[in-house]
PDB file of C-alpha atoms in Angstrom:
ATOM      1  CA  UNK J   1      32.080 -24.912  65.737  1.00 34.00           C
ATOM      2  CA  UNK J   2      34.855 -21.669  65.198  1.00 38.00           C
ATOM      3  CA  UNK J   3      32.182 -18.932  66.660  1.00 41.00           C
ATOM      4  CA  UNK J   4      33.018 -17.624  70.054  1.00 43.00           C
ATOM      5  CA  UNK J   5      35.625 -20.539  70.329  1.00 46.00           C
ATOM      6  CA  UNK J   6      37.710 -18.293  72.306  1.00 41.00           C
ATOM      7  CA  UNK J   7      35.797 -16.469  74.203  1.00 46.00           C
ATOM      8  CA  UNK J   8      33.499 -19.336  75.332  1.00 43.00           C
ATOM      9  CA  UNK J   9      36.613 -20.923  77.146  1.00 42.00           C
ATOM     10  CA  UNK J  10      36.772 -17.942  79.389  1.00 43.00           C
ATOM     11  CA  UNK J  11      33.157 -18.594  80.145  1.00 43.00           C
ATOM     12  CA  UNK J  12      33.638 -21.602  81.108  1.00 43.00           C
ATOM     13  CA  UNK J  13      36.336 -21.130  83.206  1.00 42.00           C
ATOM     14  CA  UNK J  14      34.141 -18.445  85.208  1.00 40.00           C
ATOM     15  CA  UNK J  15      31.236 -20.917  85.095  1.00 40.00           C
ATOM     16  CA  UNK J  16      33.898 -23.693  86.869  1.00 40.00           C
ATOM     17  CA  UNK J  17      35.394 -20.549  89.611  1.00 35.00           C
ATOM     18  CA  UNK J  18      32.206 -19.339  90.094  1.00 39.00           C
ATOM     19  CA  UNK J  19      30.549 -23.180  91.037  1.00 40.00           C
ATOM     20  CA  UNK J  20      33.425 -23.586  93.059  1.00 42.00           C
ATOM     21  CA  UNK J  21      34.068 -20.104  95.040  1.00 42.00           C
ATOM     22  CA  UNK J  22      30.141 -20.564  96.175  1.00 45.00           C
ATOM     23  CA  UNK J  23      27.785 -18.324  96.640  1.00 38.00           C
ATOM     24  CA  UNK J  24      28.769 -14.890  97.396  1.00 55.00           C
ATOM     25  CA  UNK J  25      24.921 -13.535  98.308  1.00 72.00           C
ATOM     26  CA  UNK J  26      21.983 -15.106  99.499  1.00 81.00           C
ATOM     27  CA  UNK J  27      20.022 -17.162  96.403  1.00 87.00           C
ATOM     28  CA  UNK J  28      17.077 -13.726  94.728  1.00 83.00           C
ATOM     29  CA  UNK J  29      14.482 -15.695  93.194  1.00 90.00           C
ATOM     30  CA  UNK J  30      12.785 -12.119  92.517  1.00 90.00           C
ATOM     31  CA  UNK J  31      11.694 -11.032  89.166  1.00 92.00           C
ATOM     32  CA  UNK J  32      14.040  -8.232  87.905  1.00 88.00           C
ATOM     33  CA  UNK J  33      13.053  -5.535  84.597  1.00 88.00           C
ATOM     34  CA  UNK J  34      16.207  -7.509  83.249  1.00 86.00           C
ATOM     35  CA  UNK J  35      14.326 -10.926  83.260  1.00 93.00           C
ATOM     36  CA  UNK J  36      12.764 -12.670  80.610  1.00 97.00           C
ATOM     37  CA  UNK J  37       9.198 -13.510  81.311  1.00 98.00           C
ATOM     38  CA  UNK J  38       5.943 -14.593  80.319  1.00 98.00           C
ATOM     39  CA  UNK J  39       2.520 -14.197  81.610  1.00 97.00           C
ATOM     40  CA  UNK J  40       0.542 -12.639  84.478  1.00 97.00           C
ATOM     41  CA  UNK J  41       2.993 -10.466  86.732  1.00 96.00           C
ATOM     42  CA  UNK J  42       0.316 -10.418  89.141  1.00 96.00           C
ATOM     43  CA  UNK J  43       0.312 -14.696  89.069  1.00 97.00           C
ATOM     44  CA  UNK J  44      -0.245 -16.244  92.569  1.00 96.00           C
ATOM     45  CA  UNK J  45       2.867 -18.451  91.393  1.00 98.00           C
ATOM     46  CA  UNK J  46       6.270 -17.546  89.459  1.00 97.00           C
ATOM     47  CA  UNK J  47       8.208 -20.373  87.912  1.00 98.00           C
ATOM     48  CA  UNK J  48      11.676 -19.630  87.108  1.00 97.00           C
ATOM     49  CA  UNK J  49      14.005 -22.265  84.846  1.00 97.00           C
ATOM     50  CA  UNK J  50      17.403 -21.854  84.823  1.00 97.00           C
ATOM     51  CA  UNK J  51      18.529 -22.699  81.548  1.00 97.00           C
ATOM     52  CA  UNK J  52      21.153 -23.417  78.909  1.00 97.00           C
ATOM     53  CA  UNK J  53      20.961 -23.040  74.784  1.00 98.00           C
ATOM     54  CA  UNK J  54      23.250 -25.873  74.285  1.00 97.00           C
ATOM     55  CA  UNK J  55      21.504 -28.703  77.030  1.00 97.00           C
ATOM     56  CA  UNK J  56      19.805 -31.150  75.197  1.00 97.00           C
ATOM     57  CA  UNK J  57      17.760 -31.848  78.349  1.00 96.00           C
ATOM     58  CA  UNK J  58      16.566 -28.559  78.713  1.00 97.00           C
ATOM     59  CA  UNK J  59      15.648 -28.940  74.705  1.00 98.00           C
ATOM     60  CA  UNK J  60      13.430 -32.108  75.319  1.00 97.00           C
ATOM     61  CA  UNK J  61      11.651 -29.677  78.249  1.00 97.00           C
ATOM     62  CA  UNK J  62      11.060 -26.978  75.537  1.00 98.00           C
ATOM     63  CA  UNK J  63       9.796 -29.625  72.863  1.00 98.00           C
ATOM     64  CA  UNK J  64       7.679 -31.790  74.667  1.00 97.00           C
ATOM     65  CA  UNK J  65       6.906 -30.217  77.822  1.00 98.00           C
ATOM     66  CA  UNK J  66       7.044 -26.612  77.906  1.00 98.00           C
ATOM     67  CA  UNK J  67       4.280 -26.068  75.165  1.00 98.00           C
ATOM     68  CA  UNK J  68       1.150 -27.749  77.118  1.00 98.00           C
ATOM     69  CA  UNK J  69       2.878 -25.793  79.979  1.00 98.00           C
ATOM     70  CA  UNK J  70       2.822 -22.992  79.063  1.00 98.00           C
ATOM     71  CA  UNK J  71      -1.068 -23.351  77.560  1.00 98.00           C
ATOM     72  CA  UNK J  72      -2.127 -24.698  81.058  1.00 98.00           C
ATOM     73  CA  UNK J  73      -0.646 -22.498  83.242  1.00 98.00           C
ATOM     74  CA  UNK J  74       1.250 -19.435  81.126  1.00 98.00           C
ATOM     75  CA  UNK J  75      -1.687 -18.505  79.004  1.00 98.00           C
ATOM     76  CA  UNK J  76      -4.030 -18.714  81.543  1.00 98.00           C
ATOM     77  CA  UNK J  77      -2.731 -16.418  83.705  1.00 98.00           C
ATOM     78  CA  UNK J  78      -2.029 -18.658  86.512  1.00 98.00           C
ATOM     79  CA  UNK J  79       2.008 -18.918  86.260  1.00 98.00           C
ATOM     80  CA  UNK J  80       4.469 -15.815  85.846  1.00 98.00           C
ATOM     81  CA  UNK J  81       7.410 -17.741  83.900  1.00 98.00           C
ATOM     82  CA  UNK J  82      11.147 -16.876  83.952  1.00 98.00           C
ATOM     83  CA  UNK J  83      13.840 -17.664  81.961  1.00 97.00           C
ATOM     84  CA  UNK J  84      17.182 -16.749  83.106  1.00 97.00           C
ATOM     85  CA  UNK J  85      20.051 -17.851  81.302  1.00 97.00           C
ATOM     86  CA  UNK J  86      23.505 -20.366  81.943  1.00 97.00           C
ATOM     87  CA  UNK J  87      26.088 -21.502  79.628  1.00 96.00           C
ATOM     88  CA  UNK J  88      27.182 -25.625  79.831  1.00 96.00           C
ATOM     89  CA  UNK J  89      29.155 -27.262  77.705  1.00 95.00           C
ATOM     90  CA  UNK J  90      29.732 -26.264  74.207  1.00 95.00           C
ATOM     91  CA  UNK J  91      29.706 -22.638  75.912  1.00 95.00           C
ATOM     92  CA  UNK J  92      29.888 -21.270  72.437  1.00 94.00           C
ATOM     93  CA  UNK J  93      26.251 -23.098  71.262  1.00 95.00           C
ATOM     94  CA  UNK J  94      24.741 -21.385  74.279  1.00 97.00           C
ATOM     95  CA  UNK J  95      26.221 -17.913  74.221  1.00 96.00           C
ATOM     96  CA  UNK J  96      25.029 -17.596  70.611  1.00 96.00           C
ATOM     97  CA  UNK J  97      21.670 -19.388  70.966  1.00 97.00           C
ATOM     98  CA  UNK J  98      21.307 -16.546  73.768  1.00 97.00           C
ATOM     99  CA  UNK J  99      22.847 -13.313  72.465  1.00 97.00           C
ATOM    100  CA  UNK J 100      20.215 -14.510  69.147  1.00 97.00           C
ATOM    101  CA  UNK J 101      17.552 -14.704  71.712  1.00 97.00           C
ATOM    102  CA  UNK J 102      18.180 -11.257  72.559  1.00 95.00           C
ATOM    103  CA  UNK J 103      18.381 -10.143  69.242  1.00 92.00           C
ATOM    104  CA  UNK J 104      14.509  -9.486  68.943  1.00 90.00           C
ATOM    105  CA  UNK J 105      14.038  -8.284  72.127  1.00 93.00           C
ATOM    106  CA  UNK J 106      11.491  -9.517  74.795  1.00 93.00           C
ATOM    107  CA  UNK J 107       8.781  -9.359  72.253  1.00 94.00           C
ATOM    108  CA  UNK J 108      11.050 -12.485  70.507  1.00 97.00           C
ATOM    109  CA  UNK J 109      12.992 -13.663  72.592  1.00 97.00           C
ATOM    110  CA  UNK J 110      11.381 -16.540  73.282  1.00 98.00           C
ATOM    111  CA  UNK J 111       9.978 -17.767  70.012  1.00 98.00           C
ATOM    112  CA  UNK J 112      14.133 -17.252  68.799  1.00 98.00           C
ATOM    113  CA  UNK J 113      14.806 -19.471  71.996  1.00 98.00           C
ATOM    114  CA  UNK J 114      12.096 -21.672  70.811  1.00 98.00           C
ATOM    115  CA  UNK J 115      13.714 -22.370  67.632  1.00 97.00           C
ATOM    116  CA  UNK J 116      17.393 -22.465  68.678  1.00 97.00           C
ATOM    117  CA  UNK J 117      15.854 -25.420  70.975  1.00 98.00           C
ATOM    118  CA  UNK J 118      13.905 -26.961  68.249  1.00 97.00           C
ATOM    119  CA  UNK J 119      17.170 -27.152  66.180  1.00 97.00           C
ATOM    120  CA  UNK J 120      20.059 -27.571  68.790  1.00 97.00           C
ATOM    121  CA  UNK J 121      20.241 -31.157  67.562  1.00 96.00           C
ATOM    122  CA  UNK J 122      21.322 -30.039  63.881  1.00 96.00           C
ATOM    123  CA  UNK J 123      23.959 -27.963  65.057  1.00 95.00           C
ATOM    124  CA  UNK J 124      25.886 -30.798  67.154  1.00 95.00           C
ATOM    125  CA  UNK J 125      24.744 -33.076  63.639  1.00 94.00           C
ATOM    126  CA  UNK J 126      26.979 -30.721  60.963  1.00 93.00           C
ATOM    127  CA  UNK J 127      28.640 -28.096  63.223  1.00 91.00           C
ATOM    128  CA  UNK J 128      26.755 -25.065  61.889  1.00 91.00           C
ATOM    129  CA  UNK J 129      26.193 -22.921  64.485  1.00 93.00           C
ATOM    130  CA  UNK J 130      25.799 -19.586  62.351  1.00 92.00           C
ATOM    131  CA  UNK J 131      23.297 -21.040  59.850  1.00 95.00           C
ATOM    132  CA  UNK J 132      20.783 -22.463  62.377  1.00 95.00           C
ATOM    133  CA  UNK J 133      20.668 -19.507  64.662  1.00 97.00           C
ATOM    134  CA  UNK J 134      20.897 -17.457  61.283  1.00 96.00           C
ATOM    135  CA  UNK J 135      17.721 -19.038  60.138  1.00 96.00           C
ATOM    136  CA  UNK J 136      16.054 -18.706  63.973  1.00 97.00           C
ATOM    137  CA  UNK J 137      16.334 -15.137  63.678  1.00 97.00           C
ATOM    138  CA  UNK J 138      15.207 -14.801  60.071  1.00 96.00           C
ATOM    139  CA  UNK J 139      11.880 -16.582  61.439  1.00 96.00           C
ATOM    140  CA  UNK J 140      11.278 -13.728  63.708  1.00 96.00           C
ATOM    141  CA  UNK J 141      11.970 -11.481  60.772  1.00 96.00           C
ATOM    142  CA  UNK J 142      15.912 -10.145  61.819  1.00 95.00           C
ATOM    143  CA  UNK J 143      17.870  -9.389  58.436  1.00 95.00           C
ATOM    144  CA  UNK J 144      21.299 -11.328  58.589  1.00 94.00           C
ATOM    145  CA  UNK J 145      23.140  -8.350  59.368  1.00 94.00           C
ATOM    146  CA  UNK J 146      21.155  -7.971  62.795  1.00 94.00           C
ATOM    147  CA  UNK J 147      21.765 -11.201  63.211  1.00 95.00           C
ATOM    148  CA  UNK J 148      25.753 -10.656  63.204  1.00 93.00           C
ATOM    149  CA  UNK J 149      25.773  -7.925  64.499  1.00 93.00           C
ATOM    150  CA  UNK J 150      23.826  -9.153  67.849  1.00 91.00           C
ATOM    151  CA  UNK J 151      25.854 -12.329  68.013  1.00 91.00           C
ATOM    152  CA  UNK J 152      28.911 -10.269  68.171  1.00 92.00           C
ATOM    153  CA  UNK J 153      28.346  -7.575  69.858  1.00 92.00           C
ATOM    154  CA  UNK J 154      30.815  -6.754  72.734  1.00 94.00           C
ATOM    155  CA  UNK J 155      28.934  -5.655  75.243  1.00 94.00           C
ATOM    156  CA  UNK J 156      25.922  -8.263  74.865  1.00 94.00           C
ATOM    157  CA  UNK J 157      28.702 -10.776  75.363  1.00 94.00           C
ATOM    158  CA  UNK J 158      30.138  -9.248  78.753  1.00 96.00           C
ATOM    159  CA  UNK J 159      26.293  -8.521  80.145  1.00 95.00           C
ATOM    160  CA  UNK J 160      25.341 -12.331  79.182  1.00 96.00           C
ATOM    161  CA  UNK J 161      29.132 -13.125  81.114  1.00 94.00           C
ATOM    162  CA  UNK J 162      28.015 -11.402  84.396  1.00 95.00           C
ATOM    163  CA  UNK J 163      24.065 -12.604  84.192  1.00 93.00           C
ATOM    164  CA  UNK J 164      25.887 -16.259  84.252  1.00 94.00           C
ATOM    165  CA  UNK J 165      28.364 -15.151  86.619  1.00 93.00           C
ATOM    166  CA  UNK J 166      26.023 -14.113  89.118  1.00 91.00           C
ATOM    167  CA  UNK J 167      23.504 -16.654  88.597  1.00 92.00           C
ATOM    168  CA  UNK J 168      25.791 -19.344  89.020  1.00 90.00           C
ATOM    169  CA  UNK J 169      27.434 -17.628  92.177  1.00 91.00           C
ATOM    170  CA  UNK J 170      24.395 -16.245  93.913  1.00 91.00           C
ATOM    171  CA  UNK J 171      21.286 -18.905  93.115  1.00 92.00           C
ATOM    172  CA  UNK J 172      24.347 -21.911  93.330  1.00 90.00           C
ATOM    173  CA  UNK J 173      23.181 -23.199  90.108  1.00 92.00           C
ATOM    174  CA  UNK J 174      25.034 -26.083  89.674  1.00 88.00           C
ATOM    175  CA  UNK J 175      22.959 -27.791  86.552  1.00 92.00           C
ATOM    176  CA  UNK J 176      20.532 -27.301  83.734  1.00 96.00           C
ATOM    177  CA  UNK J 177      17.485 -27.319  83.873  1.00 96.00           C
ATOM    178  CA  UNK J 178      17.022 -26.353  87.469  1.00 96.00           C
ATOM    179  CA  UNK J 179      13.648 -24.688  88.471  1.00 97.00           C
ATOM    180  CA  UNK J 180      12.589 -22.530  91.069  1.00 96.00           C
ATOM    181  CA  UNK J 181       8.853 -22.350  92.062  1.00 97.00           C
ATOM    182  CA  UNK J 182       7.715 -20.108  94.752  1.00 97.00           C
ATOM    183  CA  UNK J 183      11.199 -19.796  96.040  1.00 95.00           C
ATOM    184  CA  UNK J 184      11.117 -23.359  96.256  1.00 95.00           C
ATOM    185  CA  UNK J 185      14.426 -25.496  94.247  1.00 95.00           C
ATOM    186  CA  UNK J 186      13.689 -28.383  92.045  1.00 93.00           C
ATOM    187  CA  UNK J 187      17.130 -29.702  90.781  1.00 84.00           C
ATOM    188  CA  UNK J 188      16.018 -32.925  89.393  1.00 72.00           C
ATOM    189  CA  UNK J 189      16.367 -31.829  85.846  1.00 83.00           C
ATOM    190  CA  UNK J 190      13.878 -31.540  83.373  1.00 90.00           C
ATOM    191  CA  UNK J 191      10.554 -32.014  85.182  1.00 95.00           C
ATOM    192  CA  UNK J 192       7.162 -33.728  83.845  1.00 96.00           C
ATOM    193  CA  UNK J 193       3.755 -32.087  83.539  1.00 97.00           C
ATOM    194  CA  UNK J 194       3.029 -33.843  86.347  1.00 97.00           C
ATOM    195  CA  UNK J 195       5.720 -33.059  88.637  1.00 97.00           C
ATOM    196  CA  UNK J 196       5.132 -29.150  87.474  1.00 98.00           C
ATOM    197  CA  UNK J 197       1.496 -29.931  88.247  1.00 98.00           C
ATOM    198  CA  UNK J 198       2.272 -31.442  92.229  1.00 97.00           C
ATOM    199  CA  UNK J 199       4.650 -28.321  92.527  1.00 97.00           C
ATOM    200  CA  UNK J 200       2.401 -25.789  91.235  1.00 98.00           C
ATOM    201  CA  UNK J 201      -0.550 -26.482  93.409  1.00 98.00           C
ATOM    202  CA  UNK J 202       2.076 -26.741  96.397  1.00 97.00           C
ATOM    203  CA  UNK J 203       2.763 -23.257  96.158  1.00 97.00           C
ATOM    204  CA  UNK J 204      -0.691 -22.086  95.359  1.00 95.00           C
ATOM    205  CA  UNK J 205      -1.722 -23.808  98.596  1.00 93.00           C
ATOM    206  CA  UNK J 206       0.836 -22.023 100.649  1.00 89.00           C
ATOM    207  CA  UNK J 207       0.406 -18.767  99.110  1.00 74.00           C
TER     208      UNK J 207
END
């Protein structure tokens, strides 16, 4: 795993400074034009996940949960869903699976995301970072060169740097997945359909 070797060590030691310095601001669980989102901006309830590329845990929640999610509550209207973005351990899966996110834009993001989850277990199998986010792009329909020239590009590096930076300083995320529902913190990892359900109606009810 040679890509970003270098420069995922100094993201991880800001991730480590950052956890322990503490937050500098109060936690903003508001939507910003930077976010990634999906559904109804006008939805009674937003559900943000904080996230990393390279956590297998927040994988299993995009495989197995996050699809009859998102058809439940996404599709429907009923849930405005965030996605905002932290690097754990191998920095350098999830600063690649990311900046390939990004590649395509909003309008891909997520089904790029969706693959790089689908496939994070082949990657940590042969070590082949380039060819599985390669072929996650290519499935949105990004030549190779877009591809490369996303993954390292400069400046998408340092803005991905300071989303993690203050994310990690400001909300005090301290693990992955951690969600956010209504302004309300669930840090018990990845959560069931059932637990989203309990929390969901929670915050409809005290809308």
């Amino acid at each position: 795993m040679r890509l970003f070797n270098r420069r995922a060590a100094a993201l991880a030691g800001l991730f480590v400074i950052a956890l322990a310095t503490g937050a500098t601001a109060a936690p903003d669980f508001t939507v910003k034009p930077d976010d990634m989102t999906l559904g109804n901006p006008k939805a009674k309830v937003t559900v943000i996940e904080y996230a990393s590329a390279s956590c297998p845990h927040c994988a299993r929640f995009n495989n197995e949960i996050f699809p009859e999610f998102k058809a439940k509550y996404i599709d429907t209207g009923k849930v405005r869903y965030v996605m905002r973005e932290i690097l754990t351990a191998p920095t350098e899966v999830a600063a690649a699976g990311f900046l390939t996110a990004r590649c395509g834009g909003k309008a891909k993001y997520f089904p790029i995301l969706d693959q790089v989850f689908r496939h994070q277990h082949e990657i940590y199998q042969n070590g082949d970072i380039q060819g599985v986010l390669g072929a996650a792009a290519k499935s949105q329909g990004l030549t190779q060169q877009q591809f490369e020239a996303c993954v390292f590009d400069g400046k998408g590096l340092a803005d991905l740097d300071a989303r993690v930076d203050l994310y990690s300083r400001r909300d005090e995320i301290t693990g992955t997945p951690t969600f956010i529902i209504n302004g309300k913190r669930y840090d018990s990892g990845e959560m069931t359909l059932a637990e989203l359900d309990a929390a969901i109606a929670a915050a409809r009810k005290a809308h």
